[in-house]
Amino acid sequence: GTRRDGPDPAHAAAPPSANAEKLTGDQRACVARVMKNTHADTSAVQACVAPAVGTDPEQARQVLAPDSTEARQLFSALEARFSHESGVRPAAVKFADVKKALEARPDLLFSLNEMEKTGGQPDVVAVEGNTFVFADVSAESPEGRRNLDYNDAKVMGDKMGVEMMDQATYRKLQKTIPLDAETWSWILTDREKLATGDALCGSRVDDRVDVFEHWAGNRYPYRGFRGLLRVPKP
């Protein structure tokens, strides 16, 4: 694509026994559920007990306990989404299987919740081997991730624990559902291109998908980024 400089369009482990007495009933129930999953790792248990055993607050924010109120709200939203055909979700993907995979990985549950909270409306768009691939499929660039330059977007994605959407995925989704008719989305750009000062953006103009180069340091109210999250099956 060509560079654009013009304005935006209007457009598995046991819980720490020494601290067991500090756990609440909900936390004990969370741990019990996680321990039933033989594929759960230490982070899964830590997600249940971290607030009670003195985990560093910054670290604690990077996981989401499967039995927490916030997680239950996310699962409810996902189940409602899965009750309708999306046009991008493989027909064989079942909500119960996806929920089980997320419960085994509270770190990825946190990331998916960040995608949801910032307006991405994440859905499963592919299954790669034993991995569910989530992507932001909101009609416009996620509202909670706009007015960012490319580096801002990359940093925010890293903090959320998600990948920035690549061009191939962006174009594939655009074949099924119209995206970014009134907004732009940053697209993952290689180092060579970034070294020139430009980064890739994507939008939709009528029926045409437009991927073009733009100065990576620009911020606009109508430009954000879309993410990808890979969740392994338990």
GROMACS .gro file of C-alpha atoms in nm:
model
  234
    1GLY     CA    1   0.000   0.000   0.000
    2THR     CA    2   0.100   0.364  -0.027
    3ARG     CA    3   0.184   0.593   0.257
    4ARG     CA    4  -0.087   0.826   0.384
    5ASP     CA    5  -0.003   1.149   0.559
    6GLY     CA    6  -0.344   1.311   0.545
    7PRO     CA    7  -0.592   1.344   0.829
    8ASP     CA    8  -0.789   1.049   0.964
    9PRO     CA    9  -1.114   0.956   0.796
   10ALA     CA   10  -1.423   1.085   0.972
   11HIS     CA   11  -1.443   0.807   1.018
   12ALA     CA   12  -0.026  -2.760   3.805
   13ALA     CA   13   0.078  -2.694   4.157
   14ALA     CA   14  -0.058  -2.686   4.512
   15PRO     CA   15  -0.143  -2.361   4.693
   16PRO     CA   16   0.106  -2.234   4.953
   17SER     CA   17   0.009  -2.433   5.263
   18ALA     CA   18   0.159  -2.178   5.502
   19ASN     CA   19  -0.096  -1.925   5.384
   20ALA     CA   20  -0.394  -2.158   5.347
   21GLU     CA   21  -0.567  -2.016   5.650
   22LYS     CA   22  -0.575  -1.675   5.481
   23LEU     CA   23  -0.781  -1.795   5.186
   24THR     CA   24  -1.146  -1.700   5.156
   25GLY     CA   25  -1.415  -1.952   5.072
   26ASP     CA   26  -1.424  -1.833   4.712
   27GLN     CA   27  -1.048  -1.866   4.684
   28ARG     CA   28  -1.056  -2.220   4.824
   29ALA     CA   29  -1.327  -2.314   4.574
   30CYS     CA   30  -1.121  -2.162   4.293
   31VAL     CA   31  -0.814  -2.362   4.396
   32ALA     CA   32  -1.018  -2.682   4.419
   33ARG     CA   33  -1.147  -2.633   4.065
   34VAL     CA   34  -0.803  -2.561   3.924
   35MET     CA   35  -0.649  -2.861   4.100
   36LYS     CA   36  -0.894  -3.093   3.928
   37ASN     CA   37  -0.735  -2.999   3.596
   38THR     CA   38  -0.415  -3.200   3.558
   39HIS     CA   39  -0.294  -2.956   3.291
   40ALA     CA   40  -0.317  -2.649   3.514
   41ASP     CA   41   0.017  -2.486   3.595
   42THR     CA   42   0.141  -2.280   3.887
   43SER     CA   43  -0.001  -1.959   3.746
   44ALA     CA   44  -0.349  -2.110   3.757
   45VAL     CA   45  -0.329  -2.165   4.133
   46GLN     CA   46  -0.156  -1.832   4.184
   47ALA     CA   47  -0.447  -1.659   4.016
   48CYS     CA   48  -0.674  -1.790   4.291
   49VAL     CA   49  -0.454  -1.715   4.590
   50ALA     CA   50  -0.230  -1.423   4.492
   51PRO     CA   51  -0.430  -1.147   4.663
   52ALA     CA   52  -0.434  -1.344   4.988
   53VAL     CA   53  -0.070  -1.452   5.008
   54GLY     CA   54   0.100  -1.122   4.940
   55THR     CA   55   0.187  -1.150   4.573
   56ASP     CA   56   0.327  -0.831   4.422
   57PRO     CA   57   0.024  -0.618   4.314
   58GLU     CA   58   0.165  -0.561   3.964
   59GLN     CA   59   0.200  -0.936   3.914
   60ALA     CA   60  -0.143  -1.004   4.061
   61ARG     CA   61  -0.305  -0.783   3.799
   62GLN     CA   62  -0.170  -1.002   3.520
   63VAL     CA   63  -0.391  -1.301   3.605
   64LEU     CA   64  -0.764  -1.337   3.656
   65ALA     CA   65  -0.905  -1.599   3.891
   66PRO     CA   66  -1.154  -1.820   3.701
   67ASP     CA   67  -1.404  -1.799   3.988
   68SER     CA   68  -1.385  -1.421   4.025
   69THR     CA   69  -1.685  -1.200   3.954
   70GLU     CA   70  -1.503  -1.040   3.662
   71ALA     CA   71  -1.425  -1.379   3.507
   72ARG     CA   72  -1.786  -1.491   3.546
   73GLN     CA   73  -1.900  -1.176   3.368
   74LEU     CA   74  -1.654  -1.244   3.086
   75PHE     CA   75  -1.770  -1.604   3.050
   76SER     CA   76  -2.131  -1.485   3.039
   77ALA     CA   77  -2.048  -1.240   2.759
   78LEU     CA   78  -1.858  -1.507   2.566
   79GLU     CA   79  -2.136  -1.762   2.604
   80ALA     CA   80  -2.387  -1.510   2.469
   81ARG     CA   81  -2.154  -1.440   2.177
   82PHE     CA   82  -2.113  -1.810   2.108
   83SER     CA   83  -2.490  -1.855   2.094
   84HIS     CA   84  -2.492  -1.676   1.757
   85GLU     CA   85  -2.314  -1.749   1.432
   86SER     CA   86  -2.028  -1.505   1.393
   87GLY     CA   87  -1.915  -1.569   1.038
   88VAL     CA   88  -1.558  -1.608   1.156
   89ARG     CA   89  -1.579  -1.871   1.434
   90PRO     CA   90  -1.517  -2.230   1.317
   91ALA     CA   91  -1.840  -2.429   1.356
   92ALA     CA   92  -1.668  -2.704   1.554
   93VAL     CA   93  -1.561  -2.469   1.833
   94LYS     CA   94  -1.775  -2.512   2.145
   95PHE     CA   95  -1.804  -2.264   2.429
   96ALA     CA   96  -1.757  -2.533   2.695
   97ASP     CA   97  -1.420  -2.633   2.546
   98VAL     CA   98  -1.302  -2.273   2.523
   99LYS     CA   99  -1.410  -2.204   2.882
  100LYS     CA  100  -1.218  -2.508   3.005
  101ALA     CA  101  -0.906  -2.389   2.825
  102LEU     CA  102  -0.934  -2.041   2.975
  103GLU     CA  103  -0.994  -2.173   3.326
  104ALA     CA  104  -0.665  -2.362   3.300
  105ARG     CA  105  -0.477  -2.043   3.209
  106PRO     CA  106  -0.573  -1.746   3.431
  107ASP     CA  107  -0.294  -1.543   3.270
  108LEU     CA  108  -0.464  -1.575   2.930
  109LEU     CA  109  -0.803  -1.524   3.092
  110PHE     CA  110  -0.670  -1.189   3.213
  111SER     CA  111  -0.559  -1.100   2.861
  112LEU     CA  112  -0.891  -1.195   2.706
  113ASN     CA  113  -1.072  -0.989   2.968
  114GLU     CA  114  -0.856  -0.689   2.874
  115MET     CA  115  -0.955  -0.738   2.511
  116GLU     CA  116  -1.319  -0.745   2.613
  117LYS     CA  117  -1.300  -0.446   2.851
  118THR     CA  118  -1.138  -0.226   2.586
  119GLY     CA  119  -1.411  -0.295   2.331
  120GLY     CA  120  -1.255  -0.563   2.110
  121GLN     CA  121  -1.544  -0.811   2.131
  122PRO     CA  122  -1.298  -1.102   2.100
  123ASP     CA  123  -1.409  -1.425   1.935
  124VAL     CA  124  -1.238  -1.746   1.826
  125VAL     CA  125  -1.144  -1.704   1.461
  126ALA     CA  126  -0.930  -2.014   1.410
  127VAL     CA  127  -0.803  -2.334   1.565
  128GLU     CA  128  -0.434  -2.397   1.504
  129GLY     CA  129  -0.348  -2.749   1.615
  130ASN     CA  130  -0.437  -2.759   1.984
  131THR     CA  131  -0.473  -2.383   2.015
  132PHE     CA  132  -0.777  -2.156   2.002
  133VAL     CA  133  -0.698  -1.825   1.831
  134PHE     CA  134  -0.898  -1.526   1.957
  135ALA     CA  135  -0.913  -1.197   1.766
  136ASP     CA  136  -1.082  -0.860   1.815
  137VAL     CA  137  -1.377  -0.862   1.576
  138SER     CA  138  -1.549  -0.537   1.678
  139ALA     CA  139  -1.684  -0.350   1.377
  140GLU     CA  140  -1.455  -0.055   1.447
  141SER     CA  141  -1.109  -0.037   1.602
  142PRO     CA  142  -1.155  -0.112   1.977
  143GLU     CA  143  -1.270   0.210   2.140
  144GLY     CA  144  -1.058   0.164   2.452
  145ARG     CA  145  -0.736   0.142   2.249
  146ARG     CA  146  -0.748   0.446   2.024
  147ASN     CA  147  -0.549   0.768   1.993
  148LEU     CA  148  -0.225   0.568   2.006
  149ASP     CA  149   0.086   0.586   1.793
  150TYR     CA  150   0.234   0.253   1.683
  151ASN     CA  151   0.473   0.220   1.976
  152ASP     CA  152   0.198   0.310   2.224
  153ALA     CA  153  -0.017   0.038   2.071
  154LYS     CA  154   0.262  -0.218   2.091
  155VAL     CA  155   0.333  -0.133   2.456
  156MET     CA  156  -0.035  -0.152   2.545
  157GLY     CA  157  -0.067  -0.488   2.370
  158ASP     CA  158   0.234  -0.623   2.561
  159LYS     CA  159   0.083  -0.512   2.891
  160MET     CA  160  -0.245  -0.679   2.798
  161GLY     CA  161  -0.058  -0.994   2.699
  162VAL     CA  162  -0.186  -0.995   2.339
  163GLU     CA  163  -0.023  -0.987   1.997
  164MET     CA  164  -0.093  -0.706   1.753
  165MET     CA  165  -0.296  -0.838   1.460
  166ASP     CA  166  -0.090  -0.924   1.152
  167GLN     CA  167  -0.182  -0.827   0.798
  168ALA     CA  168  -0.276  -1.181   0.688
  169THR     CA  169  -0.529  -1.220   0.970
  170TYR     CA  170  -0.666  -0.871   0.914
  171ARG     CA  171  -0.728  -0.935   0.546
  172LYS     CA  172  -0.876  -1.280   0.617
  173LEU     CA  173  -1.128  -1.137   0.865
  174GLN     CA  174  -1.218  -0.856   0.626
  175LYS     CA  175  -1.332  -1.118   0.372
  176THR     CA  176  -1.604  -1.229   0.612
  177ILE     CA  177  -1.697  -0.927   0.823
  178PRO     CA  178  -1.649  -0.558   0.741
  179LEU     CA  179  -1.401  -0.391   0.976
  180ASP     CA  180  -1.286  -0.030   1.021
  181ALA     CA  181  -1.525   0.145   0.785
  182GLU     CA  182  -1.490   0.460   0.997
  183THR     CA  183  -1.166   0.392   1.185
  184TRP     CA  184  -0.812   0.270   1.128
  185SER     CA  185  -0.621  -0.007   1.303
  186TRP     CA  186  -0.245  -0.040   1.339
  187ILE     CA  187  -0.118  -0.368   1.193
  188LEU     CA  188   0.191  -0.560   1.306
  189THR     CA  189   0.489  -0.419   1.117
  190ASP     CA  190   0.835  -0.568   1.071
  191ARG     CA  191   1.150  -0.399   1.201
  192GLU     CA  192   1.277  -0.305   0.857
  193LYS     CA  193   0.965  -0.105   0.782
  194LEU     CA  194   0.960   0.053   1.128
  195ALA     CA  195   1.318   0.165   1.076
  196THR     CA  196   1.192   0.396   0.799
  197GLY     CA  197   0.958   0.565   1.046
  198ASP     CA  198   0.646   0.411   0.896
  199ALA     CA  199   0.409   0.140   1.019
  200LEU     CA  200   0.116  -0.040   0.860
  201CYS     CA  201  -0.247   0.060   0.908
  202GLY     CA  202  -0.566  -0.099   0.786
  203SER     CA  203  -0.913   0.029   0.704
  204ARG     CA  204  -1.206  -0.040   0.474
  205VAL     CA  205  -1.311   0.189   0.190
  206ASP     CA  206  -1.645   0.074   0.051
  207ASP     CA  207  -1.579  -0.287  -0.048
  208ARG     CA  208  -1.202  -0.249  -0.063
  209VAL     CA  209  -0.962  -0.345   0.217
  210ASP     CA  210  -0.687  -0.084   0.234
  211VAL     CA  211  -0.355  -0.164   0.405
  212PHE     CA  212  -0.115   0.128   0.381
  213GLU     CA  213   0.191   0.290   0.538
  214HIS     CA  214   0.167   0.578   0.781
  215TRP     CA  215   0.409   0.763   1.005
  216ALA     CA  216   0.441   0.543   1.315
  217GLY     CA  217   0.455   0.843   1.549
  218ASN     CA  218   0.110   0.977   1.464
  219ARG     CA  219  -0.186   0.955   1.700
  220TYR     CA  220  -0.547   1.000   1.591
  221PRO     CA  221  -0.874   0.970   1.786
  222TYR     CA  222  -1.006   0.719   1.533
  223ARG     CA  223  -0.706   0.486   1.519
  224GLY     CA  224  -0.629   0.201   1.758
  225PHE     CA  225  -0.519  -0.159   1.723
  226ARG     CA  226  -0.664  -0.508   1.711
  227GLY     CA  227  -0.515  -0.802   1.899
  228LEU     CA  228  -0.471  -1.177   1.880
  229LEU     CA  229  -0.459  -1.422   2.171
  230ARG     CA  230  -0.364  -1.789   2.147
  231VAL     CA  231  -0.512  -2.017   2.412
  232PRO     CA  232  -0.389  -2.379   2.424
  233LYS     CA  233  -0.639  -2.656   2.481
  234PRO     CA  234  -0.597  -2.829   2.820
   0.00000   0.00000   0.00000
